[in-house]
PDB file of C-alpha atoms in Angstrom:
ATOM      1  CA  UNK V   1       0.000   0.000   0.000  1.00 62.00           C
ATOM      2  CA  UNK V   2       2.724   2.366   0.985  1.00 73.00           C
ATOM      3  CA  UNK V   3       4.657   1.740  -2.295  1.00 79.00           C
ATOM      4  CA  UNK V   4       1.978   2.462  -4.261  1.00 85.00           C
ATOM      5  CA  UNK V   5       0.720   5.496  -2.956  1.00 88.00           C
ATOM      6  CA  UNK V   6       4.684   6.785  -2.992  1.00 89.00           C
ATOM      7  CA  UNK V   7       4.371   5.688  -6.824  1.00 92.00           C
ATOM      8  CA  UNK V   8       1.427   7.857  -7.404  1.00 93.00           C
ATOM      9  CA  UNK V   9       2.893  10.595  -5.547  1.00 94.00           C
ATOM     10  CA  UNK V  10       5.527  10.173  -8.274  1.00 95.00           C
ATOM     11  CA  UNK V  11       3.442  10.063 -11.216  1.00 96.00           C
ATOM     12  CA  UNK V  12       1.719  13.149  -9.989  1.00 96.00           C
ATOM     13  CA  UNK V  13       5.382  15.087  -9.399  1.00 96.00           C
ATOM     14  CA  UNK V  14       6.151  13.732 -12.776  1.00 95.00           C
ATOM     15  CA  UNK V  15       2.961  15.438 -14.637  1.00 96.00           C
ATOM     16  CA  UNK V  16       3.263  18.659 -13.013  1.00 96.00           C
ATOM     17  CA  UNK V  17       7.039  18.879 -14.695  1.00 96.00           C
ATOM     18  CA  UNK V  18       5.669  17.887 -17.675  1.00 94.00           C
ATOM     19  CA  UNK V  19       2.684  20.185 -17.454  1.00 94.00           C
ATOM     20  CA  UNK V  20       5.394  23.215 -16.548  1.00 93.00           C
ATOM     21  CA  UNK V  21       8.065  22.640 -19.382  1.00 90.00           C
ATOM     22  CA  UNK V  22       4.494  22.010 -21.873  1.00 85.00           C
ATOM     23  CA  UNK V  23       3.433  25.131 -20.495  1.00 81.00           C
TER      24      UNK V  23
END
């Protein structure tokens, strides 16, 4: 459970830098 939330945590970090350099 706590490896998976830490990976979505990830994946969320990981579209916001996409989203900023996009942007």
């Amino acid at each position: 459970m706590a490896m998976h939330a830490a990976d979505l945590s990830v994946s969320s970090s990981i579209k916001r830098s996409a989203a900023n350099m996009a942007g």
